Amino acid sequence: MTHPGNPPAVWFTSCRVPTATATAQHHHLLDDVTATTGVSLRHLRDLEPEHAEHHHQHHDVALFREGGNIPPLWTRSRGAATRLIGLTWIEEGQVILARPDSGITGPVDLRGLRAAVPAARVRQPQLQRPVALHGLTGALALAGLDLDAVELVEVGSGEAPVDAFWRGRGAPAHPAIDAVADGRADIAYAVGPVAADHAARLGLVTVIDLDAYPDRTTRVNLGSPRALTVDQSTLDDHPQLVVDYLTRLLRAADRARADNAGLVASIVAQSGASPSAVRAIYGPHADTDLRPRLTDELLGLYRRQKDFLLRHGFIHTDFDVHAWADPEPLRLATLAVDATAARLAA
């Protein structure tokens, strides 16, 4: 994707959710990377539509990717030479929805209900189905139940236009939410402000707020934790670029944490959700921290996601998440940011 005579190109991409990458781009903190590194850093959306698959299938391209954690796991399980260089965790409105007259007051009431689950997709990696299954698994676990306690109702065509939504054209499909609204199912898992807007339009209500429970393991899902990856070739060929990129992400995260109102405004712009839904989910979390980390806790939570996908057949080859992670670029970037902060405070 680099033309002769041009500087080498490295691309970046992030999902339309709160990420340090999106925040850094929003505040133009990535604009000078080419000048300081000699590498052309460009957004993946600048490519032709046929290259959109790289957002979900990271292969054969020099790319930083931050966002939902299923595509990186799927790609790595298929042998792609990528490295995990950061993880983040923020609460993002994970709920179980039902009709207002459901009578559901807690997780124990889910037993025996019909739970809407998007049908399997032919195209890979699958996203909506494992998200719904893991969300339901987390809610049921709060009552000591498993997926066998509910009747799974498959809905939708299994071919949701996720690439169009990633490019900012149109809204994502919500077949599970639609199924609850029209009576085909009793409950559905949902996450994020866009889903909250859709549920509100259909008159559905939250009957279980997973974010309200202290056990984070019940909220491990597509965006919890979010993953930041880079291909091994970029790490080998441009190690300073990787450190510089992470440095800018750390600065963007610190800026967002100091300005919750600004973060909410940027999420509205990124997601297309209503300001009220974004404020309801992210506004209360003034301590939202988008700083990439590679702590043992976050790596352990990400391993749980990998194990879930493997157990349910969404990936087929096991691997060691801890060994996949490379903490050195983030360590160097953190040192650089902390040193700058110390100089400014002196």
XYZ file of C-alpha atoms in Angstrom:
346
model
C 0.000 0.000 0.000
C 3.043 2.257 -0.258
C 3.972 3.764 -3.620
C 7.627 3.945 -4.743
C 9.271 7.182 -3.664
C 6.805 7.792 -0.846
C 7.650 7.306 2.838
C 6.693 3.899 4.232
C 3.035 3.854 5.257
C 1.663 2.598 8.536
C -2.070 2.733 9.085
C -4.213 3.121 12.188
C -7.819 2.342 12.956
C -10.171 2.345 15.917
C -13.751 1.288 16.496
C -16.468 3.917 16.912
C -16.261 3.652 20.690
C -14.144 5.443 23.315
C -10.478 4.714 22.640
C -7.219 6.533 23.171
C -6.647 6.318 19.404
C -9.911 8.078 18.570
C -9.259 10.673 21.271
C -5.737 11.338 19.981
C -7.062 11.765 16.461
C -9.878 14.031 17.706
C -7.309 16.326 19.339
C -4.882 16.169 16.354
C -2.171 14.538 18.450
C -1.280 12.176 15.596
C -0.857 14.886 12.954
C 2.915 15.290 13.296
C 3.893 11.621 13.454
C 5.049 11.576 9.825
C 7.274 14.613 10.342
C 8.907 13.225 13.488
C 9.345 9.607 12.386
C 9.614 9.699 8.601
C 6.773 7.194 8.407
C 3.452 8.076 6.783
C 0.761 7.441 9.409
C -2.710 7.385 7.880
C -6.221 6.356 8.898
C -7.434 3.074 7.432
C -10.627 4.805 6.288
C -8.517 6.620 3.678
C -8.177 3.338 1.809
C -10.596 2.052 -0.785
C -13.660 0.176 0.559
C -12.240 -3.218 -0.395
C -9.552 -2.742 2.263
C -12.089 -2.232 5.070
C -11.689 -5.901 5.985
C -8.339 -5.041 7.581
C -10.236 -3.386 10.441
C -11.558 -6.830 11.402
C -8.960 -9.105 9.791
C -5.522 -7.667 10.532
C -3.211 -9.327 8.041
C -0.690 -8.266 5.393
C -0.837 -4.597 6.398
C 1.229 -2.365 8.689
C -1.466 -1.335 11.159
C -2.220 -0.100 14.660
C -5.692 -1.288 15.693
C -7.572 -0.310 18.861
C -11.094 -1.409 19.676
C -13.189 -4.528 20.071
C -11.129 -7.460 21.284
C -12.636 -10.310 19.236
C -11.046 -9.541 15.832
C -7.484 -9.465 17.260
C -8.051 -12.794 19.015
C -9.521 -14.338 15.873
C -6.675 -13.022 13.739
C -3.986 -14.186 16.171
C -5.572 -17.624 16.475
C -5.205 -17.982 12.700
C -1.462 -17.399 12.962
C -1.171 -13.700 12.060
C 2.052 -12.082 13.273
C 0.542 -9.420 15.524
C 1.440 -8.244 19.028
C -0.743 -7.004 21.833
C 0.675 -3.686 23.071
C -2.098 -2.335 25.297
C -5.470 -2.959 26.955
C -8.053 -0.592 28.429
C -11.181 -1.085 30.499
C -14.099 1.312 30.808
C -17.684 0.681 31.831
C -19.900 1.012 28.768
C -23.506 0.262 29.639
C -23.840 -3.517 29.505
C -27.471 -4.417 30.205
C -30.203 -6.999 29.802
C -33.305 -5.548 28.122
C -36.924 -6.627 28.338
C -40.403 -5.258 27.795
C -41.756 -3.079 30.614
C -44.214 -5.745 31.798
C -41.624 -8.551 32.045
C -41.620 -8.774 35.843
C -37.846 -9.368 35.849
C -36.220 -7.959 38.997
C -32.845 -9.686 38.969
C -30.632 -12.342 37.371
C -32.456 -15.251 39.029
C -35.597 -14.321 37.069
C -33.870 -15.095 33.757
C -34.309 -18.858 34.153
C -36.579 -20.328 31.483
C -36.874 -17.152 29.408
C -36.382 -16.822 25.655
C -33.110 -14.996 24.986
C -32.559 -13.433 21.558
C -29.189 -14.238 19.971
C -28.077 -13.065 16.513
C -27.717 -15.904 14.037
C -24.273 -17.127 13.080
C -22.553 -15.242 10.269
C -20.958 -16.812 7.242
C -18.419 -14.010 7.157
C -15.661 -14.128 9.761
C -14.844 -13.109 12.387
C -18.241 -13.290 14.036
C -19.056 -10.387 16.340
C -22.716 -9.994 17.246
C -23.356 -13.635 18.168
C -20.421 -14.116 20.588
C -21.143 -10.696 22.110
C -24.744 -11.692 22.855
C -23.799 -15.134 24.157
C -21.077 -13.765 26.437
C -23.330 -10.975 27.696
C -26.060 -13.458 28.578
C -23.478 -15.752 30.175
C -22.313 -12.907 32.414
C -25.833 -11.985 33.502
C -26.779 -15.609 34.224
C -23.562 -16.148 36.186
C -24.701 -13.501 38.652
C -27.405 -15.989 39.739
C -25.183 -19.067 39.473
C -26.823 -20.070 36.176
C -25.384 -20.901 32.759
C -26.666 -20.633 29.194
C -28.660 -23.842 29.546
C -31.002 -21.943 31.875
C -32.487 -19.945 28.974
C -33.922 -20.817 25.573
C -31.796 -19.291 22.823
C -33.840 -17.761 20.001
C -31.786 -17.122 16.866
C -32.704 -13.915 15.079
C -31.481 -11.875 12.118
C -29.860 -12.912 8.873
C -26.388 -13.256 10.329
C -24.971 -10.716 7.868
C -24.957 -7.416 9.775
C -23.272 -4.538 7.887
C -20.541 -3.934 10.446
C -18.089 -2.514 7.907
C -20.557 0.177 6.816
C -21.077 1.201 10.436
C -17.312 1.303 11.070
C -16.968 3.680 8.124
C -19.693 5.925 9.552
C -22.410 5.056 7.046
C -25.617 4.097 8.777
C -26.386 2.465 12.098
C -25.620 -1.106 13.157
C -28.353 -3.730 13.116
C -29.888 -4.779 16.449
C -31.820 -7.959 15.618
C -31.889 -9.187 19.215
C -33.369 -5.934 20.512
C -35.933 -5.964 17.705
C -36.909 -9.525 18.618
C -37.701 -8.546 22.206
C -39.745 -5.558 21.069
C -41.932 -7.630 18.727
C -42.417 -10.510 21.156
C -40.259 -13.208 19.568
C -38.012 -13.207 22.646
C -38.213 -12.138 26.289
C -34.734 -10.716 26.855
C -31.667 -9.503 24.980
C -28.187 -8.370 25.922
C -27.204 -4.881 24.764
C -24.226 -2.609 25.201
C -23.377 1.029 24.523
C -25.263 4.239 23.765
C -26.299 3.358 20.191
C -28.059 0.221 21.439
C -29.563 2.220 24.319
C -31.041 4.701 21.852
C -32.524 1.890 19.766
C -34.024 0.171 22.814
C -35.550 3.418 24.051
C -37.196 4.048 20.687
C -38.811 0.603 20.924
C -39.991 1.108 24.509
C -37.748 -1.507 26.126
C -36.306 -1.139 29.606
C -33.170 -2.253 31.441
C -33.955 -5.087 33.841
C -30.346 -5.956 34.755
C -27.477 -3.463 34.745
C -24.313 -5.534 34.625
C -22.166 -2.455 35.264
C -23.724 -2.164 38.726
C -22.158 -5.429 39.930
C -18.611 -5.436 41.343
C -17.404 -8.619 39.606
C -15.782 -7.487 36.363
C -15.436 -11.040 35.086
C -19.177 -11.043 34.340
C -18.646 -8.079 31.961
C -15.803 -9.496 29.877
C -16.983 -9.032 26.300
C -16.122 -7.450 22.952
C -15.195 -4.069 24.450
C -14.121 -5.179 27.910
C -11.223 -4.999 27.755
C -10.490 -3.159 24.515
C -7.319 -4.251 22.746
C -4.527 -2.323 21.049
C -2.469 -4.373 18.602
C 0.203 -3.828 15.980
C 1.729 -6.165 13.431
C 5.130 -7.632 14.221
C 6.692 -6.174 11.066
C 5.901 -2.606 12.147
C 7.327 -3.350 15.580
C 10.495 -4.736 13.979
C 10.933 -2.103 11.241
C 9.783 1.010 13.115
C 10.178 0.441 16.871
C 10.435 4.172 17.640
C 7.215 4.813 15.715
C 5.412 2.345 17.971
C 6.753 4.103 21.071
C 5.875 7.548 19.663
C 2.369 6.372 18.772
C 1.793 5.025 22.280
C 3.184 8.241 23.758
C 0.514 10.245 21.954
C -2.193 7.816 23.059
C -1.129 8.145 26.688
C -1.229 11.948 26.432
C -4.655 11.809 24.787
C -5.945 9.527 27.557
C -4.664 11.886 30.258
C -6.341 14.792 28.495
C -9.642 12.911 28.306
C -9.543 11.988 31.983
C -9.078 15.642 32.916
C -12.010 16.716 30.726
C -14.987 14.354 31.146
C -17.351 16.741 29.338
C -14.986 16.884 26.385
C -14.712 13.098 26.360
C -18.509 12.760 26.291
C -18.681 15.233 23.380
C -16.057 13.298 21.427
C -17.912 10.008 22.030
C -21.089 11.576 20.647
C -19.156 12.583 17.530
C -17.535 9.159 17.156
C -20.539 6.934 17.828
C -23.464 8.822 16.345
C -25.430 8.117 19.534
C -27.616 10.716 21.210
C -25.918 13.031 23.729
C -28.372 11.877 26.416
C -27.471 8.194 25.966
C -23.744 8.955 25.939
C -24.025 11.105 29.080
C -26.064 8.425 30.847
C -23.424 5.759 30.199
C -20.127 7.634 30.281
C -20.961 10.854 32.118
C -21.005 9.305 35.620
C -17.527 7.878 35.087
C -15.456 11.034 35.475
C -12.491 8.787 36.235
C -12.738 7.021 32.874
C -9.198 6.023 31.982
C -8.340 5.336 28.344
C -4.645 4.788 29.124
C -3.409 1.551 27.538
C -2.005 -0.863 30.106
C -0.769 -4.447 30.214
C -1.459 -5.375 33.824
C -1.814 -8.959 34.965
C -5.466 -8.255 35.802
C -6.329 -6.964 32.331
C -4.380 -9.741 30.635
C -6.261 -12.261 32.777
C -9.611 -10.751 31.794
C -8.614 -10.830 28.134
C -7.606 -14.464 28.525
C -11.152 -15.166 29.743
C -12.499 -13.731 26.491
C -10.119 -15.904 24.474
C -11.160 -18.982 26.449
C -14.857 -18.205 25.893
C -14.385 -17.845 22.137
C -12.414 -21.091 22.021
C -14.966 -22.978 24.105
C -17.845 -21.897 21.858
C -16.031 -22.489 18.580
C -15.542 -18.869 17.485
C -11.781 -19.461 17.332
C -10.173 -22.843 16.808
C -6.529 -22.539 17.859
C -5.459 -21.805 21.417
C -2.549 -19.514 22.294
C -0.994 -17.774 25.295
C -2.323 -14.220 25.703
C 0.513 -13.264 28.066
C 3.133 -14.443 25.568
C 1.358 -12.559 22.774
C 1.726 -9.276 24.680
C 4.849 -7.139 24.261
C 5.063 -4.657 27.171
C 8.322 -2.960 26.128
C 6.935 -0.247 23.774
C 4.353 0.776 26.385
C 6.992 0.831 29.115
C 9.169 3.189 27.062
C 6.207 5.395 26.129
C 5.118 5.634 29.769
C 8.626 6.653 30.801
C 8.634 9.377 28.135
C 5.250 10.771 29.182
C 6.120 10.657 32.888
C 9.463 12.393 32.257
C 7.730 15.188 30.340
C 5.182 15.601 33.134
C 7.967 15.794 35.718
C 9.785 18.484 33.737
C 6.621 20.557 33.413
C 5.907 20.237 37.127
C 9.445 21.270 38.155
